[in-house]
Coordinates of C-alpha atoms (C1' of nucleotides) in Angstrom, one line a residue:
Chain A
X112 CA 95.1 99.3 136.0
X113 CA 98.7 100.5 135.4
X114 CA 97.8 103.2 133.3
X115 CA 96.9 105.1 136.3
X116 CA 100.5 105.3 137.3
X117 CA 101.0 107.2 134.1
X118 CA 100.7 111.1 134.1
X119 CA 98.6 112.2 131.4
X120 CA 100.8 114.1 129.1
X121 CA 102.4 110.1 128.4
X122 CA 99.4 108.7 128.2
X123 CA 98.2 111.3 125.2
X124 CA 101.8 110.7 123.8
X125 CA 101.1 107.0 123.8
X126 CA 97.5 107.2 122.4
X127 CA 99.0 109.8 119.6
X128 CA 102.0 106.8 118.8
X129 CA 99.4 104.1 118.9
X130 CA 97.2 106.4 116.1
X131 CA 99.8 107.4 113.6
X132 CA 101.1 104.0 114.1
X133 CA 98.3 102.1 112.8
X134 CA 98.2 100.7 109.0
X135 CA 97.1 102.9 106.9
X136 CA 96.0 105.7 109.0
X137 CA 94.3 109.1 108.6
X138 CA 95.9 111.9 110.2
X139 CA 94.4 112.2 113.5
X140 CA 92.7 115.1 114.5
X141 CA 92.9 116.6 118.7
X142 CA 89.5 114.8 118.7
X143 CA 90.6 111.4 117.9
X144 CA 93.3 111.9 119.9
X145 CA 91.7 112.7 123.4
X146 CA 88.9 109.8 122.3
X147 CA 92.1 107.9 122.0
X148 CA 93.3 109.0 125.5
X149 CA 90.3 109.1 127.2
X150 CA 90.0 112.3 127.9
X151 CA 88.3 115.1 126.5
X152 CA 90.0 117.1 123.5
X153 CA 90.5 120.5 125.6
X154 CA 92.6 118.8 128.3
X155 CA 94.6 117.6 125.5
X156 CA 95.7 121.6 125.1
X157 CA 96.3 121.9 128.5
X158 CA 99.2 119.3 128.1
X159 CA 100.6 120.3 124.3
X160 CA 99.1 124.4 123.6
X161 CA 99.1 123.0 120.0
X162 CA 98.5 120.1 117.1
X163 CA 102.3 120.5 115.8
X164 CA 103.4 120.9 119.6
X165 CA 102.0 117.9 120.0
X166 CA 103.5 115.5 117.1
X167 CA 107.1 117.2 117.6
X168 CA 106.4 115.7 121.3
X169 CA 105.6 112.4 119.7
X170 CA 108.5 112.2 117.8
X171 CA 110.7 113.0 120.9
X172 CA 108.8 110.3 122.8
X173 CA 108.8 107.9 120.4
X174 CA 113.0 107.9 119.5
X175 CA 113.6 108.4 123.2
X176 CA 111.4 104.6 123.0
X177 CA 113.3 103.5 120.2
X178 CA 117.0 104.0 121.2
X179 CA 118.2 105.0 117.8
X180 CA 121.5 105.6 119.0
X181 CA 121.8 102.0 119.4
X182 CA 121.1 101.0 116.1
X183 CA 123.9 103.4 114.9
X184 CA 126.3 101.9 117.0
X185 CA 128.0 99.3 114.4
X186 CA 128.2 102.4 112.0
X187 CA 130.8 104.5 114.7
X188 CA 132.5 101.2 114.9
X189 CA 133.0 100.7 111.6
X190 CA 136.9 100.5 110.3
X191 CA 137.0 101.8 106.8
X192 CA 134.6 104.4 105.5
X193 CA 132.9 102.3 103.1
X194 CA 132.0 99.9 106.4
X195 CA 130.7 103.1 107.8
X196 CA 128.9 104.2 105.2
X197 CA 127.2 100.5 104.7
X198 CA 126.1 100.7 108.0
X199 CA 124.8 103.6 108.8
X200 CA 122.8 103.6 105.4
X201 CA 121.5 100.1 106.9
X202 CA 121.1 101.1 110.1
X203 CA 118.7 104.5 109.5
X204 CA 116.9 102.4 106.5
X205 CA 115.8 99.9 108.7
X206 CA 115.0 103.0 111.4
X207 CA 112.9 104.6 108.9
X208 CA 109.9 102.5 109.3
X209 CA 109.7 102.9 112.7
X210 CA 109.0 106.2 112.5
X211 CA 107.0 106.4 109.4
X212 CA 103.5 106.8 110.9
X213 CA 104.7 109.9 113.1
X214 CA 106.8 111.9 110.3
X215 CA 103.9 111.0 107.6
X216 CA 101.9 113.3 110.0
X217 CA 105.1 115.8 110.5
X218 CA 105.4 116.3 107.1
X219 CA 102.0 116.6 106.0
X220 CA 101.7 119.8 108.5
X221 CA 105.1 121.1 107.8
X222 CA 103.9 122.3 104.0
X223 CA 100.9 124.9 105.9
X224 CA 102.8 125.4 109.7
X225 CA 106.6 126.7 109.5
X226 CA 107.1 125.6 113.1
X227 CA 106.8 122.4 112.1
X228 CA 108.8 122.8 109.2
X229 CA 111.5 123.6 111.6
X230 CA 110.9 121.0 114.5
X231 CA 111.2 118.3 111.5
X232 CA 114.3 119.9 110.2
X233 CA 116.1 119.4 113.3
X234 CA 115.5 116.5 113.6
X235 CA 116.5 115.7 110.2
X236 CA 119.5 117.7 111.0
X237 CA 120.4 114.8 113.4
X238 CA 120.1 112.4 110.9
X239 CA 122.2 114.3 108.8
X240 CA 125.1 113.9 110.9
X241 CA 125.1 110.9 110.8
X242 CA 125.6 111.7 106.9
X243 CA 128.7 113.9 107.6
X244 CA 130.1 111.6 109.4
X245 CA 130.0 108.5 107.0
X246 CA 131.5 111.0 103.9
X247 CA 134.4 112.3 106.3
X248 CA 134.8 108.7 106.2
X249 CA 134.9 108.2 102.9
X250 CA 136.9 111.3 102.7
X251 CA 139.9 110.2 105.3
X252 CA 140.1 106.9 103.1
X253 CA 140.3 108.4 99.9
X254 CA 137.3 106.7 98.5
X255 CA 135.4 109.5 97.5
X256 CA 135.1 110.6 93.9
X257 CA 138.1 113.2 92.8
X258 CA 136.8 116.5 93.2
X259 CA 134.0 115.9 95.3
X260 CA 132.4 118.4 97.8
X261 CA 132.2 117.1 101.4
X262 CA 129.0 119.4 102.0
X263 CA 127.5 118.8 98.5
X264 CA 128.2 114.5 99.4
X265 CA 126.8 114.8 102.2
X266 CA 123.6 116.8 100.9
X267 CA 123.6 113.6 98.3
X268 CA 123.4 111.3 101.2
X269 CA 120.8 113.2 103.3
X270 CA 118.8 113.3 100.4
X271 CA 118.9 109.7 99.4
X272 CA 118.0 108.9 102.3
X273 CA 115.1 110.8 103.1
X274 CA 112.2 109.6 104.5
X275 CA 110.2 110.4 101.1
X276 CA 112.2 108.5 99.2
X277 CA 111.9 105.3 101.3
X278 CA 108.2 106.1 101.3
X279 CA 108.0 106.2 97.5
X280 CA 109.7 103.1 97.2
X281 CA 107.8 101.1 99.6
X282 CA 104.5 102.1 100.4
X283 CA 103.7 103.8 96.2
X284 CA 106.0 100.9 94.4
X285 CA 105.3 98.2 96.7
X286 CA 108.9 97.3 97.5
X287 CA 109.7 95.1 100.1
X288 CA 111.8 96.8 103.3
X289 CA 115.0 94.5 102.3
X290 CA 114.4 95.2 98.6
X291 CA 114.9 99.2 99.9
X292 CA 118.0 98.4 102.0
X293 CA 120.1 96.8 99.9
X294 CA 119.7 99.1 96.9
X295 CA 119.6 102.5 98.4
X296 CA 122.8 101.0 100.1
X297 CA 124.1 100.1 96.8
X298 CA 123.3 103.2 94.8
X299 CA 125.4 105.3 98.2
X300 CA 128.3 102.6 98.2
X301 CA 128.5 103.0 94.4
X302 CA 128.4 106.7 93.9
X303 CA 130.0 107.8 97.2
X304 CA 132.1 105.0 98.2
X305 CA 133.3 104.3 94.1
X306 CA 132.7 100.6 95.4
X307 CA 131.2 100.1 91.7
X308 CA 131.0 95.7 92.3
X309 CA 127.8 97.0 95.2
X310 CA 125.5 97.7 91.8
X311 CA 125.5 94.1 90.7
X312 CA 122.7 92.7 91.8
X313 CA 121.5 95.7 93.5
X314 CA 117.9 95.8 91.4
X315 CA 117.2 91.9 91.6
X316 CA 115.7 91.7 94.7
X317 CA 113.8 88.1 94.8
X318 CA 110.1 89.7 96.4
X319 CA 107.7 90.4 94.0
X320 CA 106.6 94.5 93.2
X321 CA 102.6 94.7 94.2
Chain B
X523 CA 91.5 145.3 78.4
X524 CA 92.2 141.6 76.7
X525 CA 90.9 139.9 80.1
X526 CA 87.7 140.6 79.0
X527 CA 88.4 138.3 76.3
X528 CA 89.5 135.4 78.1
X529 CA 86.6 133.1 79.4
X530 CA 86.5 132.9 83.3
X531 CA 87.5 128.9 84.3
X532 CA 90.8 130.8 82.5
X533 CA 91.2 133.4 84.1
X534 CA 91.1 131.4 87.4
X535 CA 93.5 129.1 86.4
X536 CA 95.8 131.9 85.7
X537 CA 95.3 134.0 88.9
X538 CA 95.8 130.5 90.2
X539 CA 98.9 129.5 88.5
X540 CA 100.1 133.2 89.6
X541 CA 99.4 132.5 93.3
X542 CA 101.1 129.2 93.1
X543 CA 104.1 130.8 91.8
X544 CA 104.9 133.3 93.3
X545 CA 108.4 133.7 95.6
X546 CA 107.8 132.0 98.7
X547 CA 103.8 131.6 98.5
X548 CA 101.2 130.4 101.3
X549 CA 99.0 128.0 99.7
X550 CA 96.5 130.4 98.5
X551 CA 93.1 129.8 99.7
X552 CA 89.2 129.7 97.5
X553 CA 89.0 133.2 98.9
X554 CA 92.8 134.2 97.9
X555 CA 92.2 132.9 94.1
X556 CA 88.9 134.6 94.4
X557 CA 89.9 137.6 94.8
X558 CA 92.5 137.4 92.9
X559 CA 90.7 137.0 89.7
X560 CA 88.1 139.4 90.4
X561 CA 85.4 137.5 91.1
X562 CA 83.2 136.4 94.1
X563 CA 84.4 133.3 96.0
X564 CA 80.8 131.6 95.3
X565 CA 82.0 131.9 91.7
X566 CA 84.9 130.1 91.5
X567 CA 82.8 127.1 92.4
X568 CA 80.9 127.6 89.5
X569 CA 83.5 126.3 87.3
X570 CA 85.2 124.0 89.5
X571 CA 83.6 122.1 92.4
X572 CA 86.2 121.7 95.0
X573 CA 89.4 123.3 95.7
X574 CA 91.0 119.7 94.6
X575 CA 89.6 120.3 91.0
X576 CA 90.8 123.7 91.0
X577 CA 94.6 122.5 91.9
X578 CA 94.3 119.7 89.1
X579 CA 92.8 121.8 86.6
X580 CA 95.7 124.5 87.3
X581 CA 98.5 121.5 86.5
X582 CA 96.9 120.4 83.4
X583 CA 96.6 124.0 82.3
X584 CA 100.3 124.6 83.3
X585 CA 101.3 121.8 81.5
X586 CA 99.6 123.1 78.5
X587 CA 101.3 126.5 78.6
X588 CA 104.8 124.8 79.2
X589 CA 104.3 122.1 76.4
X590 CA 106.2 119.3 77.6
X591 CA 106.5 116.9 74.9
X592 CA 109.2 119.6 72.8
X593 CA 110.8 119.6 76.1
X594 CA 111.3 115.9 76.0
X595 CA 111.9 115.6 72.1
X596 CA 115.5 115.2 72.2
X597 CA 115.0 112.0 74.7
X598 CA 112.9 110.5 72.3
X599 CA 115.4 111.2 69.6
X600 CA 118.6 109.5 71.3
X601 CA 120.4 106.6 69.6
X602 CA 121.5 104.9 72.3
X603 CA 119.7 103.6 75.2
X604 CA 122.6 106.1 77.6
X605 CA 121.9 108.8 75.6
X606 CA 118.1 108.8 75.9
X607 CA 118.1 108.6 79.8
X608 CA 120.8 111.4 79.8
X609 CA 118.6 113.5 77.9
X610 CA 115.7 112.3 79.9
X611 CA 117.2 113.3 83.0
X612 CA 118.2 116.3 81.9
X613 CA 114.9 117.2 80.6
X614 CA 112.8 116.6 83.3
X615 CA 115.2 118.1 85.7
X616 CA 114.9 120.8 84.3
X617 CA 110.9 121.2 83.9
X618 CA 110.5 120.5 87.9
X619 CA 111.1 124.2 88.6
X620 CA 108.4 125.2 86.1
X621 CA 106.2 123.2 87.8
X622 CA 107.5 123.5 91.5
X623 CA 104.8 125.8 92.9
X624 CA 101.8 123.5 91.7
X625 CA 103.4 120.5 92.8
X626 CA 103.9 121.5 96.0
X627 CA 100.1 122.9 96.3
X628 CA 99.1 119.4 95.4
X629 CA 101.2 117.8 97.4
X630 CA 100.6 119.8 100.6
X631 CA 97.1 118.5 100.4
X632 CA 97.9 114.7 99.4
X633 CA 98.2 114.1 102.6
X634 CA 95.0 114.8 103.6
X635 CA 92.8 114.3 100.3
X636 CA 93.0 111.3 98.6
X637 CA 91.0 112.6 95.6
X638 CA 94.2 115.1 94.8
X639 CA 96.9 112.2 96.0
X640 CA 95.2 110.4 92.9
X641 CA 95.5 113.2 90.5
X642 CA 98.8 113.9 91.5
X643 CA 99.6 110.1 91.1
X644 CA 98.5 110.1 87.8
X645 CA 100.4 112.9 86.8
X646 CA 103.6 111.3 88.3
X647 CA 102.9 108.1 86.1
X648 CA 103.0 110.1 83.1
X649 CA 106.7 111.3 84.2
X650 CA 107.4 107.6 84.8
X651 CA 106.4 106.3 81.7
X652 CA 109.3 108.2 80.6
X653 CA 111.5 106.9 82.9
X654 CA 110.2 102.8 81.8
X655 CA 111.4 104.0 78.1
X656 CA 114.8 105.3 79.3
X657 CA 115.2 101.8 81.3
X658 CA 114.1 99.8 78.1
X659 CA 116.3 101.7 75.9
X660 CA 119.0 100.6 78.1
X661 CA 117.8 97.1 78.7
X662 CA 118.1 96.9 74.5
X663 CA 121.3 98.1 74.5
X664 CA 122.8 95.9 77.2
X665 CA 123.7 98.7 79.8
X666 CA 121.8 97.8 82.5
X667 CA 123.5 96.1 85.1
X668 CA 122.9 92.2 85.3
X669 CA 120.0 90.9 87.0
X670 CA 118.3 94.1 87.3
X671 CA 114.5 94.0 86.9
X672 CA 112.8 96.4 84.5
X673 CA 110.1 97.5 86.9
X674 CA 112.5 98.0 89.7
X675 CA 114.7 99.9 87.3
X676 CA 111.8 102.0 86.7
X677 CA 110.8 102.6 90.1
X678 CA 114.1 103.9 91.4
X679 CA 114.6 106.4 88.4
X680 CA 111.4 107.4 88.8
X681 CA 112.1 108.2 92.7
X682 CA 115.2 109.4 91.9
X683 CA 113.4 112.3 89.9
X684 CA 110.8 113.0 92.5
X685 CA 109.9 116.2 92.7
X686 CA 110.9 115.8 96.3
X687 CA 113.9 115.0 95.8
X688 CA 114.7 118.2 93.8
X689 CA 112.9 120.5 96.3
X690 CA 115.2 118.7 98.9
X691 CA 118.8 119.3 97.1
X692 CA 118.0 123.4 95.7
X693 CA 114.9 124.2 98.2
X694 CA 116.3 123.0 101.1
X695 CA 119.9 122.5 100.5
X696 CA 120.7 125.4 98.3
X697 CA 121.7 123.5 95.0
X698 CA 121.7 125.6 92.0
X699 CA 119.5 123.9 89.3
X700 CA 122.7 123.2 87.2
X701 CA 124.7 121.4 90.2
X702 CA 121.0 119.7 91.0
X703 CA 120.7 118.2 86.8
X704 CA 124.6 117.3 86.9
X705 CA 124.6 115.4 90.4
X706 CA 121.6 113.4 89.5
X707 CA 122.4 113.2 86.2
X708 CA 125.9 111.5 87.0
X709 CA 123.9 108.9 89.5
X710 CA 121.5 108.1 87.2
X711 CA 123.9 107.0 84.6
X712 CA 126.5 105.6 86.9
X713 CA 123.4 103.6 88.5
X714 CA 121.4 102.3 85.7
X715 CA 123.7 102.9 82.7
X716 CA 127.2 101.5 84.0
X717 CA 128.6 104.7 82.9
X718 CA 130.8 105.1 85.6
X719 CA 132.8 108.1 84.1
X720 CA 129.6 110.2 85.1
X721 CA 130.8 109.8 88.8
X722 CA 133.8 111.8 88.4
X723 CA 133.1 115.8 89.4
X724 CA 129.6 114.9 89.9
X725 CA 129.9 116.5 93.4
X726 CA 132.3 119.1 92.5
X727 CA 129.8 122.0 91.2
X728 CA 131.0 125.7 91.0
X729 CA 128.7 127.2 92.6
X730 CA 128.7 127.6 96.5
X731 CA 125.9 125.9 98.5
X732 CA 123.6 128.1 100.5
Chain C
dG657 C1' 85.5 120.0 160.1
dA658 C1' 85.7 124.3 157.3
dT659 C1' 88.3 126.7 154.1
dG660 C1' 91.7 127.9 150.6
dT661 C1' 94.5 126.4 146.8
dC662 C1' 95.9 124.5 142.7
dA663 C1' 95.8 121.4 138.9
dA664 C1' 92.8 118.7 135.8
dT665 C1' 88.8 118.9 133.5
dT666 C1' 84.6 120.3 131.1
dT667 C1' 81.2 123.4 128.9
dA668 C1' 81.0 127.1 125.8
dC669 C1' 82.7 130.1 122.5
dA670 C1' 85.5 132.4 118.6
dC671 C1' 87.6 131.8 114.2
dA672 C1' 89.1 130.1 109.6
dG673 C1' 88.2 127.5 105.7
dT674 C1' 85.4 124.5 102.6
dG675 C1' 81.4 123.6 100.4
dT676 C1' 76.0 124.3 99.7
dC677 C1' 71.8 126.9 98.8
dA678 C1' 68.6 130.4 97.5
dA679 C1' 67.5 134.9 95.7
dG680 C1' 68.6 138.6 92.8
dC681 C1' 70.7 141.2 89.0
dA682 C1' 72.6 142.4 84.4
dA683 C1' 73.4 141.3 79.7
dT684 C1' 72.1 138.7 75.9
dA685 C1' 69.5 135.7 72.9
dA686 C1' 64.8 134.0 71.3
Chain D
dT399 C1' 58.8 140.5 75.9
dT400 C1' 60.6 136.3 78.0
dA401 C1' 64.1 133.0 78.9
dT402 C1' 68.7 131.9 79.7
dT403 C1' 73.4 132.5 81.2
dG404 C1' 76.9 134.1 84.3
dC405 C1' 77.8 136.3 88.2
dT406 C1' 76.8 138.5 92.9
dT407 C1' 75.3 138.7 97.6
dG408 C1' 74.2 136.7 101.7
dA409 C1' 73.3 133.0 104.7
dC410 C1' 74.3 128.6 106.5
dA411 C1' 76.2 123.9 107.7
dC412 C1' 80.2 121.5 108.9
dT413 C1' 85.0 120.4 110.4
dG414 C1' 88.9 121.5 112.8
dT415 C1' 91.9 124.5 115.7
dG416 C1' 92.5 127.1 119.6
dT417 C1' 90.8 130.2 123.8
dA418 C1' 88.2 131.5 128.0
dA419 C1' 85.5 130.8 131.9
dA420 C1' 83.3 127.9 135.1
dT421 C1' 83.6 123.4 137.6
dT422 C1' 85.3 119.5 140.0
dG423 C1' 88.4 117.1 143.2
dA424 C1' 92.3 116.3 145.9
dC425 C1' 95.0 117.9 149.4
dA426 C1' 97.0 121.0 152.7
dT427 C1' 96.2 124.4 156.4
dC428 C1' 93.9 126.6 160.1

DNA sequence: GATGTCAATTTACACAGTGTCAAGCAATAA
DNA sequence: TTATTGCTTGACACTGTGTAAATTGACATC
């Protein structure tokens, strides 16, 4: 078996993913966890000396896994700001539901346990760079609106879009992942970028609302 | 001492409410609303079975003490379909911070109760009834832009208002509530309404960000 | 081969919080 | 007086987190 190769703090990280990853899953407890592992749930404490330790490790794990940076590599390319702005909204949109399961659970601790609070802000605080970046964009090109405030833009942005705003939209209104994309991108082009032509058509999307 | 007047399910809903809202509160436990209405933990079961029931109970109480419906009067009033979701927008922008410390009782536990993400959901759909009459009234008068579906509509004017969203932007971000109502005021209308005028000093609020 | 060491693991326990149950007590109504 | 209502006290079951002590097992050293 291969997974013998694998130290155990992995193989918990793994079993955690694999949990909060499932459709429609509960939060998992330690229990679940080191069922999940195959070990037994105090070992899992000698590896992470808490719950939140634990799922800010996951979410390490799981973007080290993913390659995010990758993703967000057309968005540094980009020429103009708007082209930045379009795709780095596209880029974290579509990132967003690959991390769903594991900041569902983040979040749902971070309202009782202000450690987690603040291992999900920073991590949000990456994202938000990303953020800055596209509006100083903007803001070299001129694009933005007259008056507007990088850091109050860029707040806009973050806030947009925020992982409870893509979960709202498609996991309580049913809305395809596309459907998401292309209007959250055409809400930002429109009232960041002025490009006013990216609200036609923004709220037709063809797939049917559950 | 009037307190003796006021029947006890009352009185806990209004040590509750106090709990709730207080500056920077812990989410108050039985035993915390217990003893802060004077009464025996055991007791507060008496009149409502689960600490779920208790947190509903306390929004639909708090929603009686604020009266809501004056508060959205004007919305219901406007001419023109622009003019009702402005005034809709501005309305419930502007009740969110009366309710803030409820909401985010009930939402902390959503996570993990589905009973209470239920009653919370209903509540919300209330709220988004609102926001399908704002889209109609703009759907009658033409404004929306072409192609967009009414549901849709709906849904993203509904997210936009998400509590979340508005604990994001003054909670997190530092907003002042005015900057908060302008900025999503302006994308609201330059979104749904086609009144792109409402983009201009959207982003340029007085007051400095935190 | 016996022994020491160290990490991984397990059994057992402490604690907080929710919710249940039973017995008792005080005031009030019949 | 008796019955009822509303609250209190105290105990307990259960779930989940986190801690502590004892145990195993591999591996090195003498």
């Amino acid at each position: 078996m291969s997974s013998d190769l694998i130290d155990t703090p992995t193989k918990i990280l793994q079993a955690t993913l694999k949990l909060l990853e499932a459709p429609d899953a509960k939060l998992p407890t330690m229990s679940d966890i080191a069922r999940a592992t195959g070990i037994s749930r105090q070992a899992v404490y000698l590896h992470f000396p808490s719950r939140t330790d634990l799922l800010v490790a996951a979410t390490r794990y799981q973007d080290r896994l993913n390659d995010i940076d990758t993703g967000l590599a057309p968005s540094r390319g980009a020429r103009s700001g708007a082209e930045r702005l379009d795709a780095f909204v596209t880029a974290w949109g579509n990132y967003i539901p690959k991390i769903y399961g594991v900041a569902r659970a983040i979040m749902a601790v971070t309202d009782t346990d202000s450690e987690a609070a603040a291992a999900w802000n920073t991590r949000m605080q990456d994202m938000r760079e990303g953020c800055a970046a596209a509006i100083a964009a903007l803001a070299e090109d001129g694009t933005l609106p007259p008056g507007t405030d990088m850091e109050q833009a860029t707040d806009l942005l973050w806030t947009l879009l925020s992982v409870r705003n893509w979960e709202n939209l498609t996991q309580t209104c049913g809305w395809s992942q596309d459907c998401y994309v292309g209007t959250i991108r055409g809400m930002a082009m429109a009232t960041l970028a002025r490009d006013l032509g990216a609200l036609t058509d923004v709220l037709a999307c063809t797939d049917p609302p559950a």
